Amino acid sequence: MGSFGYGGGRRFSTVGLLISNRLMQLSKNFNLVELTKSQTAERKGIANDPSPDHQENLRLLCERVLQPIRDHFNHVVSVSSGYRSSALCAAIGSSIDSQHAKGMAADFEIYGTPNNEVFNWVKENLMYDQMILEFWNEDEPNSGWLHVSYNPDSAENIKENLRAFKNEDNITKYQPLLGDA
């Protein structure tokens, strides 16, 4: 990493700038670190640093979807996956065209709150592009997690609702989820 300066002979390292960016607050309760953390990236030495455009998308996702969820349920929203660089997408077998790769999606849950309850509230109260109730089982209310995406072009937010499950061959399938979960 190099360094750069501006006026007055002050110099800043690009490492310091990256650290500063990673600590960026995206909304009241969410920061860039938690939306970019990845054990796979750390283990494999993969950079997972979003561009300024991706950071803006993450900010909008936090302000318009994740923060209202946090405010309504008054509990920590635990993000398991947010932004994914192209290299990280390849490493985990995800599409480099996914909304995660654009900084527009997050997978999360609220421990102790049934995922279908969060799903139903979001569906009725927020604007989003796609929401997937992933691997939820009604016999285990805290099973699975939620995937939600938000498109910065608000006209593109179509409120698609899906449920992900494994079929008898252990292949992930998606079906439309109409009505409450």
CSV table of N, CA and C in Angstrom, one decimal:
chain,number,residue,atom,x,y,z
A,1,MET,N,0.8,-1.2,0.0
A,1,MET,CA,0.0,0.0,0.0
A,1,MET,C,0.9,1.2,0.0
A,2,GLY,N,0.4,2.2,-0.6
A,2,GLY,CA,1.2,3.5,-0.7
A,2,GLY,C,0.6,4.5,0.2
A,3,SER,N,1.0,5.7,-0.1
A,3,SER,CA,0.5,6.8,0.7
A,3,SER,C,0.2,8.0,-0.2
A,4,PHE,N,-0.5,8.9,0.3
A,4,PHE,CA,-0.8,10.1,-0.5
A,4,PHE,C,-0.9,11.3,0.4
A,5,GLY,N,-0.8,12.5,-0.1
A,5,GLY,CA,-0.9,13.6,0.7
A,5,GLY,C,-1.8,14.7,0.2
A,6,TYR,N,-2.1,15.6,1.0
A,6,TYR,CA,-2.9,16.8,0.5
A,6,TYR,C,-2.4,18.0,1.3
A,7,GLY,N,-2.3,19.1,0.7
A,7,GLY,CA,-1.9,20.3,1.4
A,7,GLY,C,-1.1,20.2,2.7
A,8,GLY,N,-0.3,21.1,3.0
A,8,GLY,CA,0.4,21.2,4.3
A,8,GLY,C,1.4,20.0,4.5
A,9,GLY,N,1.7,19.3,3.5
A,9,GLY,CA,2.6,18.2,3.7
A,9,GLY,C,2.1,17.0,4.5
A,10,ARG,N,0.8,16.9,4.8
A,10,ARG,CA,0.3,15.8,5.5
A,10,ARG,C,0.2,14.6,4.6
A,11,ARG,N,0.6,13.4,5.1
A,11,ARG,CA,0.5,12.2,4.3
A,11,ARG,C,-0.3,11.2,5.0
A,12,PHE,N,-1.1,10.4,4.3
A,12,PHE,CA,-2.0,9.4,4.8
A,12,PHE,C,-1.7,8.1,4.1
A,13,SER,N,-1.6,7.0,4.8
A,13,SER,CA,-1.4,5.7,4.1
A,13,SER,C,-2.7,5.2,3.6
A,14,THR,N,-2.7,4.5,2.5
A,14,THR,CA,-3.9,3.9,1.9
A,14,THR,C,-4.4,2.8,2.9
A,15,VAL,N,-3.6,2.2,3.7
A,15,VAL,CA,-4.0,1.3,4.7
A,15,VAL,C,-5.0,2.0,5.7
A,16,GLY,N,-4.5,3.2,6.1
A,16,GLY,CA,-5.4,4.0,7.0
A,16,GLY,C,-6.7,4.3,6.4
A,17,LEU,N,-6.7,4.7,5.1
A,17,LEU,CA,-7.9,5.0,4.4
A,17,LEU,C,-8.9,3.8,4.4
A,18,LEU,N,-8.3,2.6,4.1
A,18,LEU,CA,-9.1,1.4,4.0
A,18,LEU,C,-9.7,1.1,5.4
A,19,ILE,N,-8.9,1.3,6.4
A,19,ILE,CA,-9.5,1.0,7.8
A,19,ILE,C,-10.6,2.0,8.1
A,20,SER,N,-10.4,3.3,7.7
A,20,SER,CA,-11.4,4.3,7.9
A,20,SER,C,-12.7,4.0,7.2
A,21,ASN,N,-12.5,3.6,5.9
A,21,ASN,CA,-13.7,3.2,5.1
A,21,ASN,C,-14.4,2.0,5.7
A,22,ARG,N,-13.7,1.0,6.2
A,22,ARG,CA,-14.3,-0.2,6.8
A,22,ARG,C,-15.1,0.2,8.0
A,23,LEU,N,-14.8,1.2,8.7
A,23,LEU,CA,-15.5,1.6,9.9
A,23,LEU,C,-16.7,2.5,9.6
A,24,MET,N,-16.9,2.8,8.4
A,24,MET,CA,-18.0,3.7,7.9
A,24,MET,C,-19.3,3.3,8.5
A,25,GLN,N,-20.0,4.2,9.0
A,25,GLN,CA,-21.4,3.9,9.5
A,25,GLN,C,-22.3,4.0,8.4
A,26,LEU,N,-23.1,3.0,8.1
A,26,LEU,CA,-24.1,3.0,7.0
A,26,LEU,C,-25.5,3.4,7.4
A,27,SER,N,-25.8,3.2,8.7
A,27,SER,CA,-27.0,3.7,9.3
A,27,SER,C,-26.8,3.7,10.8
A,28,LYS,N,-27.8,4.0,11.6
A,28,LYS,CA,-27.6,4.1,13.0
A,28,LYS,C,-27.0,2.9,13.7
A,29,ASN,N,-27.4,1.7,13.3
A,29,ASN,CA,-26.9,0.5,13.9
A,29,ASN,C,-26.1,-0.4,13.0
A,30,PHE,N,-25.7,0.0,11.8
A,30,PHE,CA,-25.0,-0.9,10.9
A,30,PHE,C,-23.8,-0.1,10.3
A,31,ASN,N,-22.7,-0.9,10.2
A,31,ASN,CA,-21.4,-0.3,9.7
A,31,ASN,C,-20.9,-1.2,8.6
A,32,LEU,N,-20.0,-0.7,7.8
A,32,LEU,CA,-19.4,-1.4,6.6
A,32,LEU,C,-18.8,-2.7,7.0
A,33,VAL,N,-18.1,-2.7,8.2
A,33,VAL,CA,-17.4,-4.0,8.6
A,33,VAL,C,-18.4,-5.2,8.6
A,34,GLU,N,-19.6,-5.0,9.3
A,34,GLU,CA,-20.5,-6.1,9.4
A,34,GLU,C,-21.2,-6.5,8.1
A,35,LEU,N,-21.2,-5.5,7.1
A,35,LEU,CA,-21.8,-5.9,5.8
A,35,LEU,C,-20.8,-6.4,4.8
A,36,THR,N,-19.5,-6.5,5.2
A,36,THR,CA,-18.5,-7.0,4.3
A,36,THR,C,-17.7,-8.2,4.9
A,37,LYS,N,-18.0,-8.5,6.2
A,37,LYS,CA,-17.2,-9.6,6.9
A,37,LYS,C,-17.5,-10.9,6.2
A,38,SER,N,-16.4,-11.7,6.1
A,38,SER,CA,-16.6,-13.0,5.5
A,38,SER,C,-15.4,-13.9,6.0
A,39,GLN,N,-15.8,-15.0,6.7
A,39,GLN,CA,-14.8,-16.0,7.2
A,39,GLN,C,-14.1,-16.6,6.0
A,40,THR,N,-14.8,-16.9,4.9
A,40,THR,CA,-14.2,-17.5,3.7
A,40,THR,C,-13.1,-16.5,3.1
A,41,ALA,N,-13.5,-15.2,3.0
A,41,ALA,CA,-12.5,-14.3,2.5
A,41,ALA,C,-11.3,-14.2,3.4
A,42,GLU,N,-11.5,-14.2,4.7
A,42,GLU,CA,-10.4,-14.1,5.6
A,42,GLU,C,-9.5,-15.3,5.5
A,43,ARG,N,-10.1,-16.5,5.5
A,43,ARG,CA,-9.4,-17.8,5.4
A,43,ARG,C,-8.6,-17.9,4.1
A,44,LYS,N,-9.2,-17.4,3.0
A,44,LYS,CA,-8.5,-17.6,1.7
A,44,LYS,C,-7.8,-16.3,1.3
A,45,GLY,N,-7.7,-15.3,2.1
A,45,GLY,CA,-7.0,-14.1,1.7
A,45,GLY,C,-7.6,-13.4,0.6
A,46,ILE,N,-8.9,-13.4,0.5
A,46,ILE,CA,-9.6,-12.7,-0.6
A,46,ILE,C,-10.1,-11.3,-0.2
A,47,ALA,N,-9.7,-10.3,-1.0
A,47,ALA,CA,-10.2,-8.9,-0.7
A,47,ALA,C,-11.7,-8.9,-0.9
A,48,ASN,N,-12.3,-8.2,0.1
A,48,ASN,CA,-13.8,-8.1,0.0
A,48,ASN,C,-14.1,-6.6,0.3
A,49,ASP,N,-13.5,-5.7,-0.5
A,49,ASP,CA,-13.7,-4.3,-0.3
A,49,ASP,C,-14.6,-3.7,-1.4
A,50,PRO,N,-15.8,-3.2,-1.0
A,50,PRO,CA,-16.7,-2.7,-2.0
A,50,PRO,C,-16.2,-1.3,-2.5
A,51,SER,N,-16.6,-1.1,-3.8
A,51,SER,CA,-16.3,0.2,-4.4
A,51,SER,C,-17.2,1.3,-3.8
A,52,PRO,N,-17.0,2.5,-4.1
A,52,PRO,CA,-17.9,3.6,-3.5
A,52,PRO,C,-19.3,3.4,-4.0
A,53,ASP,N,-19.6,2.9,-5.2
A,53,ASP,CA,-20.9,2.6,-5.6
A,53,ASP,C,-21.6,1.5,-4.8
A,54,HIS,N,-20.8,0.5,-4.6
A,54,HIS,CA,-21.3,-0.6,-3.7
A,54,HIS,C,-21.6,-0.2,-2.3
A,55,GLN,N,-20.7,0.7,-1.8
A,55,GLN,CA,-20.9,1.2,-0.5
A,55,GLN,C,-22.2,2.0,-0.4
A,56,GLU,N,-22.5,2.8,-1.4
A,56,GLU,CA,-23.7,3.6,-1.5
A,56,GLU,C,-24.9,2.6,-1.5
A,57,ASN,N,-24.8,1.5,-2.3
A,57,ASN,CA,-25.9,0.5,-2.3
A,57,ASN,C,-26.1,-0.1,-0.9
A,58,LEU,N,-25.0,-0.4,-0.2
A,58,LEU,CA,-25.1,-1.0,1.1
A,58,LEU,C,-25.8,0.0,2.1
A,59,ARG,N,-25.4,1.3,1.9
A,59,ARG,CA,-26.0,2.3,2.8
A,59,ARG,C,-27.5,2.4,2.6
A,60,LEU,N,-28.0,2.4,1.3
A,60,LEU,CA,-29.4,2.4,1.1
A,60,LEU,C,-30.1,1.1,1.6
A,61,LEU,N,-29.5,0.0,1.4
A,61,LEU,CA,-30.0,-1.3,2.0
A,61,LEU,C,-30.2,-1.2,3.5
A,62,CYS,N,-29.2,-0.6,4.2
A,62,CYS,CA,-29.2,-0.5,5.6
A,62,CYS,C,-30.3,0.5,6.0
A,63,GLU,N,-30.3,1.7,5.4
A,63,GLU,CA,-31.2,2.8,5.8
A,63,GLU,C,-32.7,2.4,5.5
A,64,ARG,N,-32.9,1.7,4.4
A,64,ARG,CA,-34.3,1.5,4.0
A,64,ARG,C,-34.9,0.2,4.3
A,65,VAL,N,-34.0,-0.8,4.7
A,65,VAL,CA,-34.5,-2.1,5.0
A,65,VAL,C,-34.0,-2.6,6.4
A,66,LEU,N,-32.7,-2.8,6.5
A,66,LEU,CA,-32.2,-3.4,7.7
A,66,LEU,C,-32.4,-2.5,9.0
A,67,GLN,N,-32.2,-1.2,8.9
A,67,GLN,CA,-32.4,-0.3,10.0
A,67,GLN,C,-33.9,-0.3,10.5
A,68,PRO,N,-34.8,-0.2,9.5
A,68,PRO,CA,-36.2,-0.3,10.0
A,68,PRO,C,-36.6,-1.6,10.6
A,69,ILE,N,-36.0,-2.7,10.2
A,69,ILE,CA,-36.2,-4.0,10.8
A,69,ILE,C,-35.7,-3.9,12.3
A,70,ARG,N,-34.5,-3.4,12.4
A,70,ARG,CA,-33.8,-3.3,13.7
A,70,ARG,C,-34.7,-2.4,14.6
A,71,ASP,N,-35.2,-1.3,14.1
A,71,ASP,CA,-36.0,-0.4,14.9
A,71,ASP,C,-37.3,-1.0,15.3
A,72,HIS,N,-37.9,-1.7,14.4
A,72,HIS,CA,-39.2,-2.3,14.8
A,72,HIS,C,-39.1,-3.4,15.8
A,73,PHE,N,-38.2,-4.3,15.6
A,73,PHE,CA,-38.1,-5.5,16.5
A,73,PHE,C,-37.3,-5.2,17.7
A,74,ASN,N,-36.5,-4.1,17.7
A,74,ASN,CA,-35.7,-3.7,18.8
A,74,ASN,C,-34.8,-4.8,19.3
A,75,HIS,N,-34.2,-5.5,18.4
A,75,HIS,CA,-33.2,-6.5,18.7
A,75,HIS,C,-32.1,-6.4,17.6
A,76,VAL,N,-31.0,-7.0,17.9
A,76,VAL,CA,-29.9,-7.0,16.9
A,76,VAL,C,-30.3,-7.8,15.7
A,77,VAL,N,-30.0,-7.2,14.6
A,77,VAL,CA,-30.2,-7.9,13.3
A,77,VAL,C,-28.8,-8.4,12.9
A,78,SER,N,-28.6,-9.8,12.9
A,78,SER,CA,-27.3,-10.4,12.7
A,78,SER,C,-27.2,-10.7,11.3
A,79,VAL,N,-26.3,-10.0,10.6
A,79,VAL,CA,-26.0,-10.2,9.2
A,79,VAL,C,-25.0,-11.3,9.0
A,80,SER,N,-25.3,-12.3,8.3
A,80,SER,CA,-24.4,-13.4,8.0
A,80,SER,C,-23.7,-13.2,6.7
A,81,SER,N,-24.3,-12.5,5.8
A,81,SER,CA,-23.6,-12.2,4.5
A,81,SER,C,-24.2,-11.0,3.9
A,82,GLY,N,-23.3,-10.1,3.5
A,82,GLY,CA,-23.7,-8.8,2.8
A,82,GLY,C,-23.0,-8.8,1.5
A,83,TYR,N,-22.1,-7.8,1.4
A,83,TYR,CA,-21.4,-7.6,0.1
A,83,TYR,C,-20.4,-8.7,-0.1
A,84,ARG,N,-20.4,-9.2,-1.4
A,84,ARG,CA,-19.4,-10.2,-1.8
A,84,ARG,C,-18.7,-9.8,-3.0
A,85,SER,N,-17.4,-9.7,-3.0
A,85,SER,CA,-16.6,-9.3,-4.2
A,85,SER,C,-16.7,-10.5,-5.2
A,86,SER,N,-16.3,-10.2,-6.4
A,86,SER,CA,-16.4,-11.2,-7.5
A,86,SER,C,-15.5,-12.5,-7.1
A,87,ALA,N,-14.4,-12.2,-6.5
A,87,ALA,CA,-13.5,-13.3,-6.1
A,87,ALA,C,-14.2,-14.1,-5.0
A,88,LEU,N,-14.8,-13.5,-4.1
A,88,LEU,CA,-15.5,-14.2,-3.0
A,88,LEU,C,-16.7,-15.0,-3.5
A,89,CYS,N,-17.4,-14.4,-4.4
A,89,CYS,CA,-18.5,-15.1,-5.1
A,89,CYS,C,-18.0,-16.4,-5.7
A,90,ALA,N,-16.9,-16.3,-6.4
A,90,ALA,CA,-16.4,-17.5,-7.1
A,90,ALA,C,-16.0,-18.5,-6.1
A,91,ALA,N,-15.4,-18.1,-5.0
A,91,ALA,CA,-14.9,-19.0,-4.0
A,91,ALA,C,-16.0,-19.8,-3.3
A,92,ILE,N,-17.2,-19.1,-3.1
A,92,ILE,CA,-18.3,-19.8,-2.5
A,92,ILE,C,-19.3,-20.4,-3.4
A,93,GLY,N,-19.1,-20.3,-4.7
A,93,GLY,CA,-20.0,-20.8,-5.7
A,93,GLY,C,-21.2,-20.0,-5.9
A,94,SER,N,-21.1,-18.7,-5.7
A,94,SER,CA,-22.2,-17.8,-5.9
A,94,SER,C,-22.0,-17.1,-7.2
A,95,SER,N,-23.1,-16.6,-7.8
A,95,SER,CA,-23.0,-15.8,-9.1
A,95,SER,C,-22.3,-14.5,-8.9
A,96,ILE,N,-21.4,-14.1,-9.8
A,96,ILE,CA,-20.8,-12.8,-9.7
A,96,ILE,C,-21.8,-11.7,-10.1
A,97,ASP,N,-23.0,-12.1,-10.6
A,97,ASP,CA,-24.0,-11.2,-10.9
A,97,ASP,C,-25.1,-11.1,-9.8
A,98,SER,N,-24.9,-11.7,-8.7
A,98,SER,CA,-25.9,-11.7,-7.6
A,98,SER,C,-26.0,-10.3,-7.0
A,99,GLN,N,-27.1,-10.0,-6.4
A,99,GLN,CA,-27.2,-8.7,-5.8
A,99,GLN,C,-26.3,-8.5,-4.6
A,100,HIS,N,-25.8,-9.6,-4.0
A,100,HIS,CA,-24.7,-9.5,-3.0
A,100,HIS,C,-23.5,-8.8,-3.6
A,101,ALA,N,-23.2,-9.2,-4.8
A,101,ALA,CA,-22.0,-8.7,-5.5
A,101,ALA,C,-22.1,-7.2,-5.9
A,102,LYS,N,-23.3,-6.7,-5.8
A,102,LYS,CA,-23.6,-5.3,-6.1
A,102,LYS,C,-23.8,-4.4,-4.9
A,103,GLY,N,-23.7,-5.1,-3.7
A,103,GLY,CA,-23.9,-4.4,-2.5
A,103,GLY,C,-25.4,-4.1,-2.2
A,104,MET,N,-26.3,-4.9,-2.8
A,104,MET,CA,-27.7,-4.6,-2.7
A,104,MET,C,-28.4,-5.7,-1.9
A,105,ALA,N,-27.7,-6.7,-1.3
A,105,ALA,CA,-28.4,-7.7,-0.6
A,105,ALA,C,-27.7,-8.1,0.7
A,106,ALA,N,-28.5,-8.7,1.6
A,106,ALA,CA,-27.9,-9.2,2.9
A,106,ALA,C,-28.7,-10.4,3.3
A,107,ASP,N,-28.1,-11.3,3.9
A,107,ASP,CA,-28.7,-12.5,4.6
A,107,ASP,C,-28.6,-12.2,6.1
A,108,PHE,N,-29.7,-12.4,6.8
A,108,PHE,CA,-29.7,-12.1,8.2
A,108,PHE,C,-30.7,-12.9,9.0
A,109,GLU,N,-30.7,-12.7,10.3
A,109,GLU,CA,-31.7,-13.2,11.2
A,109,GLU,C,-31.7,-12.4,12.5
A,110,ILE,N,-32.8,-12.5,13.2
A,110,ILE,CA,-32.8,-11.9,14.6
A,110,ILE,C,-33.0,-13.1,15.5
A,111,TYR,N,-31.9,-13.4,16.2
A,111,TYR,CA,-32.0,-14.5,17.1
A,111,TYR,C,-33.1,-14.4,18.1
A,112,GLY,N,-33.9,-15.4,18.3
A,112,GLY,CA,-35.0,-15.4,19.2
A,112,GLY,C,-36.3,-15.0,18.6
A,113,THR,N,-36.3,-14.4,17.4
A,113,THR,CA,-37.5,-14.0,16.7
A,113,THR,C,-37.7,-14.9,15.5
A,114,PRO,N,-38.9,-15.6,15.4
A,114,PRO,CA,-39.1,-16.5,14.2
A,114,PRO,C,-38.9,-15.8,12.9
A,115,ASN,N,-38.2,-16.4,12.0
A,115,ASN,CA,-37.9,-15.8,10.7
A,115,ASN,C,-39.1,-15.5,9.9
A,116,ASN,N,-40.2,-16.4,10.0
A,116,ASN,CA,-41.4,-16.1,9.3
A,116,ASN,C,-42.1,-14.8,9.8
A,117,GLU,N,-41.9,-14.5,11.1
A,117,GLU,CA,-42.5,-13.3,11.7
A,117,GLU,C,-41.8,-12.1,11.1
A,118,VAL,N,-40.5,-12.1,11.0
A,118,VAL,CA,-39.7,-11.0,10.4
A,118,VAL,C,-40.1,-10.9,8.9
A,119,PHE,N,-40.2,-12.0,8.2
A,119,PHE,CA,-40.6,-12.0,6.8
A,119,PHE,C,-42.0,-11.3,6.6
A,120,ASN,N,-42.9,-11.7,7.4
A,120,ASN,CA,-44.3,-11.2,7.3
A,120,ASN,C,-44.3,-9.7,7.5
A,121,TRP,N,-43.6,-9.2,8.5
A,121,TRP,CA,-43.5,-7.8,8.8
A,121,TRP,C,-42.9,-7.0,7.7
A,122,VAL,N,-41.7,-7.5,7.2
A,122,VAL,CA,-41.1,-6.8,6.1
A,122,VAL,C,-42.0,-6.7,4.9
A,123,LYS,N,-42.6,-7.8,4.6
A,123,LYS,CA,-43.5,-7.9,3.4
A,123,LYS,C,-44.6,-6.8,3.5
A,124,GLU,N,-45.1,-6.6,4.7
A,124,GLU,CA,-46.2,-5.7,4.8
A,124,GLU,C,-45.8,-4.2,5.0
A,125,ASN,N,-44.5,-4.0,5.4
A,125,ASN,CA,-44.2,-2.6,5.8
A,125,ASN,C,-43.0,-2.0,5.1
A,126,LEU,N,-42.3,-2.7,4.3
A,126,LEU,CA,-41.1,-2.1,3.6
A,126,LEU,C,-41.1,-2.3,2.1
A,127,MET,N,-40.3,-1.5,1.5
A,127,MET,CA,-40.1,-1.6,0.0
A,127,MET,C,-38.7,-2.4,-0.1
A,128,TYR,N,-38.7,-3.4,-1.0
A,128,TYR,CA,-37.5,-4.2,-1.3
A,128,TYR,C,-37.7,-4.8,-2.7
A,129,ASP,N,-36.6,-5.3,-3.2
A,129,ASP,CA,-36.6,-6.0,-4.5
A,129,ASP,C,-37.0,-7.4,-4.3
A,130,GLN,N,-36.3,-8.2,-3.5
A,130,GLN,CA,-36.5,-9.6,-3.4
A,130,GLN,C,-36.3,-10.0,-1.9
A,131,MET,N,-37.2,-10.9,-1.4
A,131,MET,CA,-37.0,-11.4,-0.1
A,131,MET,C,-37.2,-12.9,-0.2
A,132,ILE,N,-36.2,-13.7,0.4
A,132,ILE,CA,-36.3,-15.1,0.4
A,132,ILE,C,-36.2,-15.6,1.8
A,133,LEU,N,-37.2,-16.4,2.2
A,133,LEU,CA,-37.2,-17.1,3.5
A,133,LEU,C,-36.5,-18.4,3.2
A,134,GLU,N,-35.2,-18.4,3.7
A,134,GLU,CA,-34.3,-19.5,3.3
A,134,GLU,C,-34.3,-20.6,4.3
A,135,PHE,N,-34.7,-21.8,3.9
A,135,PHE,CA,-34.5,-23.1,4.7
A,135,PHE,C,-35.2,-23.0,6.0
A,136,TRP,N,-36.4,-22.3,6.1
A,136,TRP,CA,-37.2,-22.2,7.3
A,136,TRP,C,-38.1,-23.4,7.4
A,137,ASN,N,-38.3,-23.8,8.6
A,137,ASN,CA,-39.2,-25.0,8.8
A,137,ASN,C,-40.1,-24.6,9.9
A,138,GLU,N,-41.4,-24.7,9.6
A,138,GLU,CA,-42.4,-24.2,10.6
A,138,GLU,C,-42.4,-24.9,11.9
A,139,ASP,N,-41.8,-26.1,12.0
A,139,ASP,CA,-41.7,-26.8,13.2
A,139,ASP,C,-40.5,-26.3,14.0
A,140,GLU,N,-39.6,-25.5,13.4
A,140,GLU,CA,-38.5,-24.9,14.1
A,140,GLU,C,-38.5,-23.4,13.7
A,141,PRO,N,-39.2,-22.6,14.4
A,141,PRO,CA,-39.4,-21.2,14.0
A,141,PRO,C,-38.2,-20.4,13.8
A,142,ASN,N,-37.1,-20.7,14.5
A,142,ASN,CA,-35.8,-20.0,14.3
A,142,ASN,C,-34.9,-20.6,13.3
A,143,SER,N,-35.4,-21.5,12.5
A,143,SER,CA,-34.5,-22.2,11.5
A,143,SER,C,-34.4,-21.2,10.3
A,144,GLY,N,-33.3,-21.5,9.6
A,144,GLY,CA,-33.0,-20.7,8.3
A,144,GLY,C,-32.6,-19.3,8.6
A,145,TRP,N,-32.9,-18.5,7.6
A,145,TRP,CA,-32.5,-17.1,7.6
A,145,TRP,C,-33.3,-16.3,6.5
A,146,LEU,N,-33.2,-15.0,6.5
A,146,LEU,CA,-33.8,-14.2,5.5
A,146,LEU,C,-32.7,-13.6,4.5
A,147,HIS,N,-33.0,-13.6,3.3
A,147,HIS,CA,-32.3,-12.8,2.3
A,147,HIS,C,-33.2,-11.7,1.9
A,148,VAL,N,-32.6,-10.5,1.8
A,148,VAL,CA,-33.4,-9.3,1.4
A,148,VAL,C,-32.5,-8.5,0.5
A,149,SER,N,-33.1,-7.9,-0.6
A,149,SER,CA,-32.3,-7.0,-1.4
A,149,SER,C,-33.1,-5.7,-1.7
A,150,TYR,N,-32.3,-4.7,-1.9
A,150,TYR,CA,-32.9,-3.4,-2.2
A,150,TYR,C,-32.2,-2.8,-3.4
A,151,ASN,N,-32.9,-2.4,-4.4
A,151,ASN,CA,-32.4,-1.8,-5.6
A,151,ASN,C,-32.4,-0.2,-5.4
A,152,PRO,N,-31.3,0.4,-5.6
A,152,PRO,CA,-31.2,1.9,-5.5
A,152,PRO,C,-32.2,2.6,-6.4
A,153,ASP,N,-32.5,2.0,-7.6
A,153,ASP,CA,-33.5,2.5,-8.5
A,153,ASP,C,-34.8,2.0,-7.9
A,154,SER,N,-35.5,2.8,-7.1
A,154,SER,CA,-36.7,2.4,-6.4
A,154,SER,C,-37.8,1.8,-7.3
A,155,ALA,N,-37.8,2.2,-8.6
A,155,ALA,CA,-38.8,1.6,-9.5
A,155,ALA,C,-38.5,0.1,-9.8
A,156,GLU,N,-37.3,-0.3,-9.5
A,156,GLU,CA,-37.0,-1.7,-9.7
A,156,GLU,C,-37.3,-2.6,-8.6
A,157,ASN,N,-37.7,-2.1,-7.5
A,157,ASN,CA,-38.0,-2.9,-6.3
A,157,ASN,C,-39.4,-3.5,-6.5
A,158,ILE,N,-39.4,-4.8,-6.8
A,158,ILE,CA,-40.6,-5.5,-7.2
A,158,ILE,C,-41.3,-6.3,-6.1
A,159,LYS,N,-40.7,-6.4,-4.9
A,159,LYS,CA,-41.2,-7.1,-3.8
A,159,LYS,C,-41.5,-8.6,-4.1
A,160,GLU,N,-40.5,-9.3,-4.7
A,160,GLU,CA,-40.6,-10.7,-5.0
A,160,GLU,C,-40.4,-11.5,-3.7
A,161,ASN,N,-41.3,-12.4,-3.4
A,161,ASN,CA,-41.2,-13.2,-2.2
A,161,ASN,C,-41.1,-14.7,-2.6
A,162,LEU,N,-40.0,-15.3,-2.0
A,162,LEU,CA,-39.7,-16.7,-2.3
A,162,LEU,C,-39.4,-17.4,-1.1
A,163,ARG,N,-39.5,-18.7,-1.2
A,163,ARG,CA,-39.0,-19.6,-0.1
A,163,ARG,C,-38.0,-20.6,-0.7
A,164,ALA,N,-36.9,-20.7,-0.1
A,164,ALA,CA,-35.8,-21.7,-0.5
A,164,ALA,C,-35.9,-22.9,0.3
A,165,PHE,N,-35.8,-24.1,-0.3
A,165,PHE,CA,-35.8,-25.3,0.4
A,165,PHE,C,-35.0,-26.4,-0.4
A,166,LYS,N,-34.6,-27.4,0.2
A,166,LYS,CA,-33.9,-28.5,-0.4
A,166,LYS,C,-34.9,-29.6,-0.8
A,167,ASN,N,-34.8,-30.1,-2.1
A,167,ASN,CA,-35.7,-31.1,-2.5
A,167,ASN,C,-35.2,-32.5,-2.1
A,168,GLU,N,-35.9,-33.5,-2.5
A,168,GLU,CA,-35.5,-34.9,-2.1
A,168,GLU,C,-34.1,-35.3,-2.5
A,169,ASP,N,-33.6,-34.6,-3.6
A,169,ASP,CA,-32.2,-34.8,-4.1
A,169,ASP,C,-31.2,-33.9,-3.5
A,170,ASN,N,-31.6,-33.1,-2.4
A,170,ASN,CA,-30.8,-32.1,-1.7
A,170,ASN,C,-30.3,-31.0,-2.6
A,171,ILE,N,-31.2,-30.6,-3.6
A,171,ILE,CA,-30.9,-29.5,-4.5
A,171,ILE,C,-31.8,-28.3,-4.0
A,172,THR,N,-31.2,-27.2,-3.9
A,172,THR,CA,-31.9,-26.0,-3.5
A,172,THR,C,-32.9,-25.6,-4.6
A,173,LYS,N,-34.1,-25.4,-4.2
A,173,LYS,CA,-35.2,-25.0,-5.0
A,173,LYS,C,-35.9,-23.7,-4.5
A,174,TYR,N,-36.5,-22.9,-5.3
A,174,TYR,CA,-37.2,-21.7,-4.9
A,174,TYR,C,-38.6,-21.8,-5.4
A,175,GLN,N,-39.5,-21.4,-4.5
A,175,GLN,CA,-40.9,-21.3,-4.9
A,175,GLN,C,-41.5,-20.0,-4.4
A,176,PRO,N,-42.4,-19.4,-5.2
A,176,PRO,CA,-43.0,-18.2,-4.8
A,176,PRO,C,-43.8,-18.4,-3.5
A,177,LEU,N,-43.7,-17.4,-2.6
A,177,LEU,CA,-44.4,-17.4,-1.3
A,177,LEU,C,-45.5,-16.4,-1.3
A,178,LEU,N,-46.7,-16.8,-1.5
A,178,LEU,CA,-47.8,-15.9,-1.6
A,178,LEU,C,-48.5,-15.9,-0.2
A,179,GLY,N,-49.0,-14.8,0.2
A,179,GLY,CA,-49.6,-14.7,1.6
A,179,GLY,C,-48.5,-14.7,2.6
A,180,ASP,N,-48.9,-15.0,3.9
A,180,ASP,CA,-48.0,-15.0,5.0
A,180,ASP,C,-47.2,-16.3,5.1
A,181,ALA,N,-46.0,-16.2,5.6
A,181,ALA,CA,-45.2,-17.4,5.8
A,181,ALA,C,-45.6,-18.1,7.1
